[in-house]
Amino acid sequence: MKEGMVVLIVGAGPAGLATAACLAQRHVPYIIVERESSTASLWHHRAYDRLKLHLAKEFCELPHMAYPAGTPTYVPRDMFVEYLDSYADQFGIRPRYHTAVESAIYDRGKNQWVVLVRDMDTSVVARLATQFLVVAAGENSAASIPPIPGLSRFEGEAIHSSAYKSGRAYTGKSVLVVGAGNSGMEIAYDLATHGAHTSIVVRSPVHIMTKELIWYGMTMVQNLGLNVTTVDSLLVMAANFYFGDLSKHGVPRNINTNSVEFHGGRQNSFDAIVFATGYKSTVNAWLKNGESMFKDDSFPKNYFPNHWRGENGLYCAGFARRGLAGIAMDAKNIANDIVAAMDKISC
């Protein structure tokens, strides 16, 4: 075991930072590894300019540190990134960047996790051994784009929402946003305000997180002339009442060189497609003994609030589907449980 290390945290996003801070408060030695070049890389590098936290700031604090005075109720992306950077500084969190986990296997003979990590700059592989392993790689490890026939033939721009920054580049263009969750609705709004001819489509019900966003979505439809094909059931009912039937086109069936064909046969031409279709977890690609905690889709078997603890010192943070409030709860629970386990061992 590396001298001084008791806990290995995989991932330096908000969940990893929160767990590290809670461990630091309890004086538990840890190492945190991160495959990207910064903490919270999703927020630093793969978030659109207009993004704000969708819940009020009091529900989005990490443990042991409030937002600075004067922070708006709904925190903009840049301010949230500053908060995360200050959080890391406050608790002395120093991740090992450009470090990718290749495998994590539990050694039952030695009662420890053996983790192989690769330095992405030098390709050197190191072996780490730890008593406790915290998976904080997050629900959003890899962008997810659904398989749609013909997508490779599309001659326009087709990107995931993680690559979208601003609607400034799409003024006057016809853009299809696939997905009507929080990101899809906000990106559609951003495109429309920049003068893009914007359409939205989703193939299954989604969950708008707040009443404000439901109102927000209806206002977009009314004021910006968005072409909504199928959206969340609550939004559909409200929109149908105010604006008539908005689900005439159906879901995408096939993509041609410059057009999209929907179920029902209707075709529309687009210059670009933005897939606001979410992310997927990739934990099972490297965690080899995670059967006690994770399903085949790399999400916890147990639902909130019993999702965060597995067997043999295995934990996960940030998989509760409860946003930053869930992350804070996970971090506190994990730190408390590790301290209790260490106390039991030392007795």
Coordinates of C-alpha atoms in Angstrom, one line a residue, residues 21-267:
A21 CA -13.0 17.4 1.6
C22 CA -15.1 15.2 4.0
L23 CA -12.1 12.8 4.4
A24 CA -9.8 15.7 5.0
Q25 CA -12.1 17.1 7.7
R26 CA -11.8 13.7 9.4
H27 CA -8.0 13.5 8.9
V28 CA -8.2 10.4 6.7
P29 CA -5.3 10.1 4.1
Y30 CA -6.4 9.7 0.5
I31 CA -5.3 10.0 -3.1
I32 CA -7.5 11.3 -5.8
V33 CA -6.9 10.5 -9.5
E34 CA -8.4 12.2 -12.5
R35 CA -8.0 11.3 -16.2
E36 CA -8.6 14.9 -17.4
S37 CA -6.4 18.0 -16.9
S38 CA -8.5 19.8 -14.3
T39 CA -11.0 19.2 -11.6
A40 CA -14.7 19.1 -12.7
S41 CA -13.6 18.9 -16.4
L42 CA -17.3 18.5 -17.5
W43 CA -18.0 22.0 -16.1
H44 CA -14.7 23.5 -17.2
H45 CA -14.6 22.2 -20.8
R46 CA -17.8 20.5 -21.9
A47 CA -20.6 22.9 -20.7
Y48 CA -22.4 25.5 -22.8
D49 CA -21.9 29.2 -22.0
R50 CA -25.5 29.8 -20.9
L51 CA -25.6 27.0 -18.4
K52 CA -26.8 27.7 -14.9
L53 CA -27.5 25.3 -12.0
H54 CA -31.1 24.3 -12.2
L55 CA -31.8 24.4 -8.5
A56 CA -31.3 27.2 -6.0
K57 CA -27.8 27.6 -4.6
E58 CA -28.8 26.4 -1.1
F59 CA -29.5 23.0 -2.6
C60 CA -26.2 23.0 -4.6
E61 CA -23.5 23.5 -2.0
L62 CA -20.8 21.0 -1.3
P63 CA -20.0 20.0 2.3
H64 CA -18.4 22.5 4.6
M65 CA -18.3 25.5 2.2
A66 CA -21.1 27.9 1.3
Y67 CA -21.1 30.1 -1.8
P68 CA -19.6 33.6 -1.5
A69 CA -21.9 36.4 -0.6
G70 CA -23.7 37.9 -3.5
T71 CA -23.8 34.7 -5.5
P72 CA -27.1 34.6 -7.6
T73 CA -29.8 32.2 -6.6
Y74 CA -29.2 30.1 -9.8
V75 CA -25.5 29.9 -10.1
P76 CA -24.0 30.5 -13.6
R77 CA -21.5 28.1 -14.9
D78 CA -18.5 30.4 -14.6
M79 CA -19.3 31.1 -10.9
F80 CA -19.8 27.5 -10.2
V81 CA -16.4 26.6 -11.7
E82 CA -14.9 29.3 -9.5
Y83 CA -16.6 27.8 -6.5
L84 CA -15.2 24.4 -7.3
D85 CA -11.7 25.7 -7.8
S86 CA -11.9 27.6 -4.5
Y87 CA -13.3 24.5 -2.8
A88 CA -10.3 22.4 -3.9
D89 CA -7.9 25.2 -2.6
Q90 CA -9.8 25.5 0.6
F91 CA -9.4 21.8 1.5
G92 CA -5.9 21.3 -0.1
I93 CA -7.2 18.9 -2.7
R94 CA -4.4 18.1 -5.2
P95 CA -5.6 15.4 -7.7
R96 CA -3.2 13.4 -9.8
Y97 CA -4.2 14.7 -13.3
H98 CA -3.9 12.8 -16.6
T99 CA -4.2 9.6 -14.6
A100 CA -6.5 7.0 -16.0
V101 CA -7.6 3.9 -14.1
E102 CA -7.0 0.7 -16.2
S103 CA -8.3 -1.8 -13.7
A104 CA -9.4 -2.2 -10.1
I105 CA -9.4 -5.7 -8.6
Y106 CA -10.1 -6.7 -5.0
D107 CA -7.4 -9.0 -3.5
R108 CA -9.2 -11.1 -1.0
G109 CA -6.0 -12.6 0.4
K110 CA -4.6 -9.2 1.4
N111 CA -8.0 -7.5 1.9
Q112 CA -7.2 -4.6 -0.3
W113 CA -8.0 -3.1 -3.7
V114 CA -5.2 -3.3 -6.3
V115 CA -5.6 -0.5 -8.9
L116 CA -3.6 -0.1 -12.0
V117 CA -3.3 3.5 -13.2
R118 CA -1.8 4.9 -16.4
D119 CA 0.0 8.2 -16.7
M120 CA -1.6 9.5 -19.9
D121 CA 1.4 11.7 -20.7
T122 CA 4.1 9.1 -20.3
S123 CA 2.0 5.9 -20.6
V124 CA 3.8 4.6 -17.5
V125 CA 1.5 2.2 -15.5
A126 CA 1.6 2.3 -11.7
R127 CA 0.2 -0.1 -9.1
L128 CA -1.7 1.3 -6.2
A129 CA -3.1 -0.6 -3.2
T130 CA -5.8 0.8 -1.0
Q131 CA -8.1 -0.3 1.8
F132 CA -11.0 1.8 0.6
L133 CA -12.0 2.6 -3.0
V134 CA -14.4 5.4 -3.8
V135 CA -15.8 5.5 -7.4
A136 CA -16.5 9.2 -8.1
A137 CA -16.2 9.0 -11.8
G138 CA -19.8 10.1 -12.1
E139 CA -22.9 9.3 -14.1
N140 CA -21.6 11.4 -17.0
S141 CA -18.4 9.7 -18.0
A142 CA -19.1 9.4 -21.7
A143 CA -21.4 11.2 -24.1
S144 CA -24.3 9.1 -25.3
I145 CA -25.8 9.4 -28.8
P146 CA -28.5 7.0 -29.8
P147 CA -28.0 4.8 -32.9
I148 CA -30.0 6.4 -35.7
P149 CA -29.8 5.0 -39.2
G150 CA -28.0 7.2 -41.7
L151 CA -26.3 9.5 -39.1
S152 CA -22.9 8.9 -40.7
R153 CA -24.2 10.2 -44.0
F154 CA -25.4 13.5 -42.6
E155 CA -23.5 16.3 -44.3
G156 CA -24.3 18.9 -41.8
E157 CA -22.8 19.3 -38.3
A158 CA -23.9 16.6 -35.8
I159 CA -22.6 17.1 -32.2
H160 CA -23.3 16.0 -28.7
S161 CA -24.4 18.7 -26.3
S162 CA -21.1 18.4 -24.5
A163 CA -19.5 20.0 -27.6
Y164 CA -22.0 22.8 -27.8
K165 CA -20.9 26.2 -26.5
S166 CA -23.1 29.0 -28.0
G167 CA -25.8 29.7 -30.6
R168 CA -23.7 32.5 -32.1
A169 CA -22.3 30.1 -34.8
Y170 CA -25.8 29.0 -35.9
T171 CA -27.5 32.3 -36.7
G172 CA -29.8 31.8 -39.7
K173 CA -29.2 28.0 -39.7
S174 CA -31.8 25.3 -39.2
V175 CA -30.9 23.2 -36.2
L176 CA -32.6 20.1 -34.7
V177 CA -32.1 19.6 -30.9
V178 CA -32.6 15.9 -30.0
G179 CA -33.7 15.7 -26.3
A180 CA -36.0 17.9 -24.3
G181 CA -34.5 17.7 -20.8
N182 CA -32.9 20.6 -19.1
S183 CA -29.9 20.8 -21.5
G184 CA -32.0 20.3 -24.6
M185 CA -34.5 23.0 -23.6
E186 CA -31.8 25.5 -22.7
I187 CA -29.7 24.8 -25.8
A188 CA -32.9 25.2 -27.9
Y189 CA -33.5 28.5 -26.2
D190 CA -29.9 29.7 -26.7
L191 CA -30.1 28.8 -30.4
A192 CA -33.4 30.6 -30.9
T193 CA -32.2 33.8 -29.2
H194 CA -29.2 33.8 -31.6
G195 CA -31.5 33.6 -34.6
A196 CA -31.3 29.9 -35.4
H197 CA -34.4 28.1 -36.8
T198 CA -34.8 25.7 -34.0
S199 CA -36.7 22.4 -33.6
I200 CA -36.8 20.0 -30.7
V201 CA -37.5 16.3 -30.7
V202 CA -37.4 13.6 -28.1
R203 CA -38.4 9.9 -28.4
S204 CA -39.5 9.2 -24.8
P205 CA -40.8 11.1 -21.8
V206 CA -38.2 13.1 -19.8
H207 CA -38.4 14.9 -16.5
I208 CA -38.1 18.7 -16.4
M209 CA -36.6 19.3 -13.0
T210 CA -38.5 22.4 -11.8
K211 CA -41.8 24.2 -12.3
E212 CA -39.8 27.2 -13.5
L213 CA -38.4 25.1 -16.3
I214 CA -41.9 23.9 -17.3
W215 CA -43.0 27.6 -17.5
Y216 CA -39.7 28.3 -19.2
G217 CA -40.3 25.7 -21.9
M218 CA -43.8 26.9 -22.6
T219 CA -42.6 30.5 -22.9
M220 CA -39.9 29.3 -25.4
V221 CA -42.5 27.7 -27.6
Q222 CA -44.8 30.7 -27.5
N223 CA -42.3 33.5 -27.8
L224 CA -39.6 32.0 -30.0
G225 CA -41.6 29.8 -32.4
L226 CA -39.7 26.6 -31.6
N227 CA -40.9 23.5 -33.5
V228 CA -41.4 21.0 -30.7
T229 CA -42.2 17.4 -31.8
T230 CA -42.5 15.4 -28.6
V231 CA -41.7 16.6 -25.1
D232 CA -42.3 15.8 -21.4
S233 CA -45.8 14.8 -20.6
L234 CA -46.4 17.8 -18.3
L235 CA -45.1 20.2 -20.8
V236 CA -47.1 18.5 -23.6
M237 CA -50.4 18.9 -21.6
A238 CA -49.7 22.5 -20.9
A239 CA -48.4 23.3 -24.4
N240 CA -51.4 21.5 -26.0
F241 CA -53.7 23.6 -23.9
Y242 CA -52.1 26.9 -24.8
F243 CA -50.7 26.2 -28.3
G244 CA -52.5 23.2 -29.8
D245 CA -50.9 19.8 -30.7
L246 CA -47.1 20.0 -30.7
S247 CA -46.4 16.3 -31.4
K248 CA -47.4 15.9 -35.0
H249 CA -44.0 14.8 -36.3
G250 CA -43.0 11.9 -34.1
V251 CA -39.5 10.8 -33.4
P252 CA -36.5 10.6 -35.7
R253 CA -36.5 7.5 -37.9
N254 CA -33.7 8.1 -40.3
I255 CA -31.1 10.7 -41.1
N256 CA -30.2 11.4 -44.7
T257 CA -27.4 13.6 -46.2
N258 CA -29.2 16.9 -45.3
S259 CA -32.6 15.9 -43.8
V260 CA -34.2 14.0 -41.0
E261 CA -37.2 11.6 -41.6
F262 CA -39.6 11.3 -38.7
H263 CA -42.0 8.5 -37.9
G264 CA -45.1 9.1 -40.1
G265 CA -42.9 10.0 -43.1
R266 CA -42.4 13.7 -42.7
Q267 CA -39.0 15.0 -43.6

